[in-house]
Amino acid sequence: MNVLFLCTGNSCRSILAEATFNHLAPEGWKAMSAGSKPTGKIHPRSLALLEREGIAIEGLSSKSWDNLPATPDIVITVCGNAAGETCPAYLGPALRAHWGVDDPAEVTGTEEEINAAFTQAYRALREGIETFLSLPLDDLQQNPSAFRTKLDYIGILKFKQSHAK
């Protein structure tokens, strides 16, 4: 199964999700990431955070959804709701869900505040991915409707609440 984490710039959130998912995923599951308007570079704080967490960064790149290495079975958009950010809509035949994470690259302030925003985005994504991977994946692959419901539930439970804090 191929999972696409999609956002606009493909420099922070979707990269964090791709690397984290691949670090945690069982055999046969693979994540990729892309952006509708990729920046062409990964934010250095994303790479530093992944390295601190012991997650491989080799092979990561900021890329367009026009250049995917495989057709996704599942597409999870990870754009935030702050600052009127518009999430791209993937129109291909895939199971789709939305996990709203605010863009840490847009945070201003002290080094500590900016690093905290990256850490918060990473932790939210990791928690969502861990919940995803704890599901009965073999069973859910046979029931796309139930799978979609579970993915939407993760989006509501794990990500909507983080905006209310």
mmCIF file with all atom_site columns, C-alpha atoms in Angstrom:
data_model
loop_
_atom_site.group_PDB
_atom_site.id
_atom_site.type_symbol
_atom_site.label_atom_id
_atom_site.label_alt_id
_atom_site.label_comp_id
_atom_site.label_asym_id
_atom_site.label_entity_id
_atom_site.label_seq_id
_atom_site.pdbx_PDB_ins_code
_atom_site.Cartn_x
_atom_site.Cartn_y
_atom_site.Cartn_z
_atom_site.occupancy
_atom_site.B_iso_or_equiv
_atom_site.pdbx_formal_charge
_atom_site.auth_seq_id
_atom_site.auth_comp_id
_atom_site.auth_asym_id
_atom_site.auth_atom_id
_atom_site.pdbx_PDB_model_num
ATOM 1   C CA . MET A 1 1   ? 0.000   0.000  0.000   1.00 0.00 ? 1   MET A CA 1
ATOM 2   C CA . ASN A 1 2   ? 1.276   3.441  -0.950  1.00 0.00 ? 2   ASN A CA 1
ATOM 3   C CA . VAL A 1 3   ? 0.391   6.389  1.257   1.00 0.00 ? 3   VAL A CA 1
ATOM 4   C CA . LEU A 1 4   ? 0.817   9.950  -0.031  1.00 0.00 ? 4   LEU A CA 1
ATOM 5   C CA . PHE A 1 5   ? 1.162   12.797 2.457   1.00 0.00 ? 5   PHE A CA 1
ATOM 6   C CA . LEU A 1 6   ? 0.212   15.919 0.548   1.00 0.00 ? 6   LEU A CA 1
ATOM 7   C CA . CYS A 1 7   ? 0.453   19.627 1.273   1.00 0.00 ? 7   CYS A CA 1
ATOM 8   C CA . THR A 1 8   ? 1.283   22.743 -0.652  1.00 0.00 ? 8   THR A CA 1
ATOM 9   C CA . GLY A 1 9   ? 5.047   23.300 -0.288  1.00 0.00 ? 9   GLY A CA 1
ATOM 10  C CA . ASN A 1 10  ? 6.331   19.788 0.537   1.00 0.00 ? 10  ASN A CA 1
ATOM 11  C CA . SER A 1 11  ? 9.068   21.209 2.757   1.00 0.00 ? 11  SER A CA 1
ATOM 12  C CA . CYS A 1 12  ? 7.907   20.516 6.335   1.00 0.00 ? 12  CYS A CA 1
ATOM 13  C CA . ARG A 1 13  ? 4.744   18.654 7.330   1.00 0.00 ? 13  ARG A CA 1
ATOM 14  C CA . SER A 1 14  ? 4.431   16.185 4.476   1.00 0.00 ? 14  SER A CA 1
ATOM 15  C CA . ILE A 1 15  ? 8.181   15.466 4.663   1.00 0.00 ? 15  ILE A CA 1
ATOM 16  C CA . LEU A 1 16  ? 7.948   14.848 8.429   1.00 0.00 ? 16  LEU A CA 1
ATOM 17  C CA . ALA A 1 17  ? 4.994   12.519 7.829   1.00 0.00 ? 17  ALA A CA 1
ATOM 18  C CA . GLU A 1 18  ? 6.660   10.603 4.980   1.00 0.00 ? 18  GLU A CA 1
ATOM 19  C CA . ALA A 1 19  ? 9.867   9.956  6.912   1.00 0.00 ? 19  ALA A CA 1
ATOM 20  C CA . THR A 1 20  ? 8.052   9.088  10.157  1.00 0.00 ? 20  THR A CA 1
ATOM 21  C CA . PHE A 1 21  ? 5.591   6.744  8.445   1.00 0.00 ? 21  PHE A CA 1
ATOM 22  C CA . ASN A 1 22  ? 8.381   4.892  6.631   1.00 0.00 ? 22  ASN A CA 1
ATOM 23  C CA . HIS A 1 23  ? 10.335  4.639  9.893   1.00 0.00 ? 23  HIS A CA 1
ATOM 24  C CA . LEU A 1 24  ? 7.368   3.030  11.689  1.00 0.00 ? 24  LEU A CA 1
ATOM 25  C CA . ALA A 1 25  ? 5.498   1.175  8.926   1.00 0.00 ? 25  ALA A CA 1
ATOM 26  C CA . PRO A 1 26  ? 5.308   -2.593 8.562   1.00 0.00 ? 26  PRO A CA 1
ATOM 27  C CA . GLU A 1 27  ? 6.608   -4.308 5.456   1.00 0.00 ? 27  GLU A CA 1
ATOM 28  C CA . GLY A 1 28  ? 4.421   -3.698 2.423   1.00 0.00 ? 28  GLY A CA 1
ATOM 29  C CA . TRP A 1 29  ? 3.479   -0.141 3.454   1.00 0.00 ? 29  TRP A CA 1
ATOM 30  C CA . LYS A 1 30  ? 5.323   2.814  1.950   1.00 0.00 ? 30  LYS A CA 1
ATOM 31  C CA . ALA A 1 31  ? 4.828   6.553  2.306   1.00 0.00 ? 31  ALA A CA 1
ATOM 32  C CA . MET A 1 32  ? 5.739   9.309  -0.098  1.00 0.00 ? 32  MET A CA 1
ATOM 33  C CA . SER A 1 33  ? 5.134   13.027 0.038   1.00 0.00 ? 33  SER A CA 1
ATOM 34  C CA . ALA A 1 34  ? 4.478   15.780 -2.460  1.00 0.00 ? 34  ALA A CA 1
ATOM 35  C CA . GLY A 1 35  ? 3.217   19.319 -2.807  1.00 0.00 ? 35  GLY A CA 1
ATOM 36  C CA . SER A 1 36  ? 0.891   21.050 -5.218  1.00 0.00 ? 36  SER A CA 1
ATOM 37  C CA . LYS A 1 37  ? 3.386   23.948 -5.347  1.00 0.00 ? 37  LYS A CA 1
ATOM 38  C CA . PRO A 1 38  ? 6.612   22.465 -3.965  1.00 0.00 ? 38  PRO A CA 1
ATOM 39  C CA . THR A 1 39  ? 9.303   24.784 -2.683  1.00 0.00 ? 39  THR A CA 1
ATOM 40  C CA . GLY A 1 40  ? 11.993  22.550 -4.147  1.00 0.00 ? 40  GLY A CA 1
ATOM 41  C CA . LYS A 1 41  ? 13.824  22.286 -0.838  1.00 0.00 ? 41  LYS A CA 1
ATOM 42  C CA . ILE A 1 42  ? 13.232  20.692 2.540   1.00 0.00 ? 42  ILE A CA 1
ATOM 43  C CA . HIS A 1 43  ? 13.227  23.043 5.498   1.00 0.00 ? 43  HIS A CA 1
ATOM 44  C CA . PRO A 1 44  ? 16.488  22.535 7.443   1.00 0.00 ? 44  PRO A CA 1
ATOM 45  C CA . ARG A 1 45  ? 14.604  22.386 10.750  1.00 0.00 ? 45  ARG A CA 1
ATOM 46  C CA . SER A 1 46  ? 12.582  19.419 9.436   1.00 0.00 ? 46  SER A CA 1
ATOM 47  C CA . LEU A 1 47  ? 15.762  17.540 8.570   1.00 0.00 ? 47  LEU A CA 1
ATOM 48  C CA . ALA A 1 48  ? 17.404  18.394 11.902  1.00 0.00 ? 48  ALA A CA 1
ATOM 49  C CA . LEU A 1 49  ? 14.328  17.244 13.835  1.00 0.00 ? 49  LEU A CA 1
ATOM 50  C CA . LEU A 1 50  ? 14.151  13.933 11.964  1.00 0.00 ? 50  LEU A CA 1
ATOM 51  C CA . GLU A 1 51  ? 17.838  13.301 12.609  1.00 0.00 ? 51  GLU A CA 1
ATOM 52  C CA . ARG A 1 52  ? 17.376  14.049 16.323  1.00 0.00 ? 52  ARG A CA 1
ATOM 53  C CA . GLU A 1 53  ? 14.560  11.489 16.373  1.00 0.00 ? 53  GLU A CA 1
ATOM 54  C CA . GLY A 1 54  ? 16.761  8.866  14.716  1.00 0.00 ? 54  GLY A CA 1
ATOM 55  C CA . ILE A 1 55  ? 14.718  8.840  11.500  1.00 0.00 ? 55  ILE A CA 1
ATOM 56  C CA . ALA A 1 56  ? 16.528  8.426  8.180   1.00 0.00 ? 56  ALA A CA 1
ATOM 57  C CA . ILE A 1 57  ? 16.534  11.445 5.868   1.00 0.00 ? 57  ILE A CA 1
ATOM 58  C CA . GLU A 1 58  ? 18.266  9.872  2.872   1.00 0.00 ? 58  GLU A CA 1
ATOM 59  C CA . GLY A 1 59  ? 16.217  10.101 -0.292  1.00 0.00 ? 59  GLY A CA 1
ATOM 60  C CA . LEU A 1 60  ? 13.859  12.801 0.986   1.00 0.00 ? 60  LEU A CA 1
ATOM 61  C CA . SER A 1 61  ? 13.164  15.627 -1.452  1.00 0.00 ? 61  SER A CA 1
ATOM 62  C CA . SER A 1 62  ? 10.619  18.350 -2.060  1.00 0.00 ? 62  SER A CA 1
ATOM 63  C CA . LYS A 1 63  ? 8.656   17.290 -5.111  1.00 0.00 ? 63  LYS A CA 1
ATOM 64  C CA . SER A 1 64  ? 5.506   17.929 -7.081  1.00 0.00 ? 64  SER A CA 1
ATOM 65  C CA . TRP A 1 65  ? 2.498   15.675 -7.029  1.00 0.00 ? 65  TRP A CA 1
ATOM 66  C CA . ASP A 1 66  ? 3.010   15.510 -10.806 1.00 0.00 ? 66  ASP A CA 1
ATOM 67  C CA . ASN A 1 67  ? 6.153   13.393 -10.228 1.00 0.00 ? 67  ASN A CA 1
ATOM 68  C CA . LEU A 1 68  ? 5.055   10.673 -7.836  1.00 0.00 ? 68  LEU A CA 1
ATOM 69  C CA . PRO A 1 69  ? 7.144   7.481  -7.845  1.00 0.00 ? 69  PRO A CA 1
ATOM 70  C CA . ALA A 1 70  ? 3.999   5.332  -7.438  1.00 0.00 ? 70  ALA A CA 1
ATOM 71  C CA . THR A 1 71  ? 0.225   5.681  -7.549  1.00 0.00 ? 71  THR A CA 1
ATOM 72  C CA . PRO A 1 72  ? -1.103  6.309  -4.037  1.00 0.00 ? 72  PRO A CA 1
ATOM 73  C CA . ASP A 1 73  ? -3.732  4.060  -2.497  1.00 0.00 ? 73  ASP A CA 1
ATOM 74  C CA . ILE A 1 74  ? -4.291  6.539  0.347   1.00 0.00 ? 74  ILE A CA 1
ATOM 75  C CA . VAL A 1 75  ? -3.858  10.325 0.253   1.00 0.00 ? 75  VAL A CA 1
ATOM 76  C CA . ILE A 1 76  ? -3.671  12.281 3.502   1.00 0.00 ? 76  ILE A CA 1
ATOM 77  C CA . THR A 1 77  ? -3.550  16.056 3.232   1.00 0.00 ? 77  THR A CA 1
ATOM 78  C CA . VAL A 1 78  ? -1.693  17.664 6.119   1.00 0.00 ? 78  VAL A CA 1
ATOM 79  C CA . CYS A 1 79  ? -2.313  21.351 5.476   1.00 0.00 ? 79  CYS A CA 1
ATOM 80  C CA . GLY A 1 80  ? -3.331  23.515 8.396   1.00 0.00 ? 80  GLY A CA 1
ATOM 81  C CA . ASN A 1 81  ? -6.361  25.623 8.986   1.00 0.00 ? 81  ASN A CA 1
ATOM 82  C CA . ALA A 1 82  ? -4.489  28.745 10.090  1.00 0.00 ? 82  ALA A CA 1
ATOM 83  C CA . ALA A 1 83  ? -3.949  31.800 7.906   1.00 0.00 ? 83  ALA A CA 1
ATOM 84  C CA . GLY A 1 84  ? -6.561  30.671 5.381   1.00 0.00 ? 84  GLY A CA 1
ATOM 85  C CA . GLU A 1 85  ? -4.259  28.000 3.949   1.00 0.00 ? 85  GLU A CA 1
ATOM 86  C CA . THR A 1 86  ? -5.827  26.134 1.042   1.00 0.00 ? 86  THR A CA 1
ATOM 87  C CA . CYS A 1 87  ? -5.182  22.413 0.837   1.00 0.00 ? 87  CYS A CA 1
ATOM 88  C CA . PRO A 1 88  ? -4.660  20.810 -2.560  1.00 0.00 ? 88  PRO A CA 1
ATOM 89  C CA . ALA A 1 89  ? -7.315  18.324 -3.660  1.00 0.00 ? 89  ALA A CA 1
ATOM 90  C CA . TYR A 1 90  ? -5.996  15.043 -5.025  1.00 0.00 ? 90  TYR A CA 1
ATOM 91  C CA . LEU A 1 91  ? -8.416  13.888 -7.709  1.00 0.00 ? 91  LEU A CA 1
ATOM 92  C CA . GLY A 1 92  ? -7.022  10.440 -8.455  1.00 0.00 ? 92  GLY A CA 1
ATOM 93  C CA . PRO A 1 93  ? -8.695  7.196  -7.361  1.00 0.00 ? 93  PRO A CA 1
ATOM 94  C CA . ALA A 1 94  ? -7.494  6.922  -3.771  1.00 0.00 ? 94  ALA A CA 1
ATOM 95  C CA . LEU A 1 95  ? -8.853  6.804  -0.257  1.00 0.00 ? 95  LEU A CA 1
ATOM 96  C CA . ARG A 1 96  ? -8.618  10.411 1.011   1.00 0.00 ? 96  ARG A CA 1
ATOM 97  C CA . ALA A 1 97  ? -8.414  11.941 4.474   1.00 0.00 ? 97  ALA A CA 1
ATOM 98  C CA . HIS A 1 98  ? -7.356  15.246 6.008   1.00 0.00 ? 98  HIS A CA 1
ATOM 99  C CA . TRP A 1 99  ? -5.132  15.726 9.059   1.00 0.00 ? 99  TRP A CA 1
ATOM 100 C CA . GLY A 1 100 ? -4.838  19.478 9.630   1.00 0.00 ? 100 GLY A CA 1
ATOM 101 C CA . VAL A 1 101 ? -1.416  20.546 10.898  1.00 0.00 ? 101 VAL A CA 1
ATOM 102 C CA . ASP A 1 102 ? -0.397  24.191 10.971  1.00 0.00 ? 102 ASP A CA 1
ATOM 103 C CA . ASP A 1 103 ? 2.761   25.006 9.020   1.00 0.00 ? 103 ASP A CA 1
ATOM 104 C CA . PRO A 1 104 ? 5.710   25.359 11.403  1.00 0.00 ? 104 PRO A CA 1
ATOM 105 C CA . ALA A 1 105 ? 7.676   27.168 8.680   1.00 0.00 ? 105 ALA A CA 1
ATOM 106 C CA . GLU A 1 106 ? 5.258   30.082 9.037   1.00 0.00 ? 106 GLU A CA 1
ATOM 107 C CA . VAL A 1 107 ? 5.918   30.546 12.760  1.00 0.00 ? 107 VAL A CA 1
ATOM 108 C CA . THR A 1 108 ? 7.879   33.604 13.809  1.00 0.00 ? 108 THR A CA 1
ATOM 109 C CA . GLY A 1 109 ? 9.466   34.362 17.146  1.00 0.00 ? 109 GLY A CA 1
ATOM 110 C CA . THR A 1 110 ? 12.436  33.146 19.107  1.00 0.00 ? 110 THR A CA 1
ATOM 111 C CA . GLU A 1 111 ? 14.484  30.106 18.118  1.00 0.00 ? 111 GLU A CA 1
ATOM 112 C CA . GLU A 1 112 ? 12.815  28.262 20.985  1.00 0.00 ? 112 GLU A CA 1
ATOM 113 C CA . GLU A 1 113 ? 9.304   29.162 19.757  1.00 0.00 ? 113 GLU A CA 1
ATOM 114 C CA . ILE A 1 114 ? 10.077  28.173 16.172  1.00 0.00 ? 114 ILE A CA 1
ATOM 115 C CA . ASN A 1 115 ? 11.674  24.872 17.226  1.00 0.00 ? 115 ASN A CA 1
ATOM 116 C CA . ALA A 1 116 ? 8.654   24.205 19.457  1.00 0.00 ? 116 ALA A CA 1
ATOM 117 C CA . ALA A 1 117 ? 6.329   24.646 16.452  1.00 0.00 ? 117 ALA A CA 1
ATOM 118 C CA . PHE A 1 118 ? 8.299   22.059 14.462  1.00 0.00 ? 118 PHE A CA 1
ATOM 119 C CA . THR A 1 119 ? 8.291   19.677 17.410  1.00 0.00 ? 119 THR A CA 1
ATOM 120 C CA . GLN A 1 120 ? 4.542   20.129 17.889  1.00 0.00 ? 120 GLN A CA 1
ATOM 121 C CA . ALA A 1 121 ? 3.864   19.400 14.198  1.00 0.00 ? 121 ALA A CA 1
ATOM 122 C CA . TYR A 1 122 ? 6.107   16.319 14.318  1.00 0.00 ? 122 TYR A CA 1
ATOM 123 C CA . ARG A 1 123 ? 4.502   14.964 17.493  1.00 0.00 ? 123 ARG A CA 1
ATOM 124 C CA . ALA A 1 124 ? 0.979   15.453 16.133  1.00 0.00 ? 124 ALA A CA 1
ATOM 125 C CA . LEU A 1 125 ? 1.866   13.692 12.890  1.00 0.00 ? 125 LEU A CA 1
ATOM 126 C CA . ARG A 1 126 ? 3.686   10.880 14.680  1.00 0.00 ? 126 ARG A CA 1
ATOM 127 C CA . GLU A 1 127 ? 0.718   10.315 16.991  1.00 0.00 ? 127 GLU A CA 1
ATOM 128 C CA . GLY A 1 128 ? -1.646  10.178 14.013  1.00 0.00 ? 128 GLY A CA 1
ATOM 129 C CA . ILE A 1 129 ? 0.662   7.786  12.162  1.00 0.00 ? 129 ILE A CA 1
ATOM 130 C CA . GLU A 1 130 ? 1.048   5.545  15.224  1.00 0.00 ? 130 GLU A CA 1
ATOM 131 C CA . THR A 1 131 ? -2.745  5.428  15.546  1.00 0.00 ? 131 THR A CA 1
ATOM 132 C CA . PHE A 1 132 ? -3.061  4.658  11.813  1.00 0.00 ? 132 PHE A CA 1
ATOM 133 C CA . LEU A 1 133 ? -0.530  1.819  12.073  1.00 0.00 ? 133 LEU A CA 1
ATOM 134 C CA . SER A 1 134 ? -2.260  0.375  15.155  1.00 0.00 ? 134 SER A CA 1
ATOM 135 C CA . LEU A 1 135 ? -5.426  -0.257 13.118  1.00 0.00 ? 135 LEU A CA 1
ATOM 136 C CA . PRO A 1 136 ? -6.219  -3.748 11.790  1.00 0.00 ? 136 PRO A CA 1
ATOM 137 C CA . LEU A 1 137 ? -4.704  -2.811 8.417   1.00 0.00 ? 137 LEU A CA 1
ATOM 138 C CA . ASP A 1 138 ? -5.240  -6.176 6.697   1.00 0.00 ? 138 ASP A CA 1
ATOM 139 C CA . ASP A 1 139 ? -8.944  -6.116 7.553   1.00 0.00 ? 139 ASP A CA 1
ATOM 140 C CA . LEU A 1 140 ? -9.388  -2.466 6.616   1.00 0.00 ? 140 LEU A CA 1
ATOM 141 C CA . GLN A 1 141 ? -7.757  -2.948 3.215   1.00 0.00 ? 141 GLN A CA 1
ATOM 142 C CA . GLN A 1 142 ? -10.720 -5.193 2.397   1.00 0.00 ? 142 GLN A CA 1
ATOM 143 C CA . ASN A 1 143 ? -13.220 -2.538 3.495   1.00 0.00 ? 143 ASN A CA 1
ATOM 144 C CA . PRO A 1 144 ? -12.334 0.908  2.044   1.00 0.00 ? 144 PRO A CA 1
ATOM 145 C CA . SER A 1 145 ? -15.400 2.559  3.565   1.00 0.00 ? 145 SER A CA 1
ATOM 146 C CA . ALA A 1 146 ? -14.438 1.489  7.080   1.00 0.00 ? 146 ALA A CA 1
ATOM 147 C CA . PHE A 1 147 ? -10.816 2.466  6.400   1.00 0.00 ? 147 PHE A CA 1
ATOM 148 C CA . ARG A 1 148 ? -11.885 5.954  5.327   1.00 0.00 ? 148 ARG A CA 1
ATOM 149 C CA . THR A 1 149 ? -14.001 6.303  8.469   1.00 0.00 ? 149 THR A CA 1
ATOM 150 C CA . LYS A 1 150 ? -11.020 5.352  10.655  1.00 0.00 ? 150 LYS A CA 1
ATOM 151 C CA . LEU A 1 151 ? -8.703  7.796  8.850   1.00 0.00 ? 151 LEU A CA 1
ATOM 152 C CA . ASP A 1 152 ? -11.269 10.589 9.191   1.00 0.00 ? 152 ASP A CA 1
ATOM 153 C CA . TYR A 1 153 ? -11.663 9.751  12.876  1.00 0.00 ? 153 TYR A CA 1
ATOM 154 C CA . ILE A 1 154 ? -7.902  10.081 13.377  1.00 0.00 ? 154 ILE A CA 1
ATOM 155 C CA . GLY A 1 155 ? -8.064  13.472 11.650  1.00 0.00 ? 155 GLY A CA 1
ATOM 156 C CA . ILE A 1 156 ? -10.847 14.657 13.929  1.00 0.00 ? 156 ILE A CA 1
ATOM 157 C CA . LEU A 1 157 ? -9.529  13.161 17.155  1.00 0.00 ? 157 LEU A CA 1
ATOM 158 C CA . LYS A 1 158 ? -5.818  13.877 16.795  1.00 0.00 ? 158 LYS A CA 1
ATOM 159 C CA . PHE A 1 159 ? -5.702  17.072 14.791  1.00 0.00 ? 159 PHE A CA 1
ATOM 160 C CA . LYS A 1 160 ? -8.826  19.143 15.328  1.00 0.00 ? 160 LYS A CA 1
ATOM 161 C CA . GLN A 1 161 ? -8.255  19.078 19.098  1.00 0.00 ? 161 GLN A CA 1
ATOM 162 C CA . SER A 1 162 ? -4.710  20.420 18.713  1.00 0.00 ? 162 SER A CA 1
ATOM 163 C CA . HIS A 1 163 ? -6.142  23.601 17.170  1.00 0.00 ? 163 HIS A CA 1
ATOM 164 C CA . ALA A 1 164 ? -8.522  24.084 20.077  1.00 0.00 ? 164 ALA A CA 1
ATOM 165 C CA . LYS A 1 165 ? -5.730  24.231 22.671  1.00 0.00 ? 165 LYS A CA 1
#
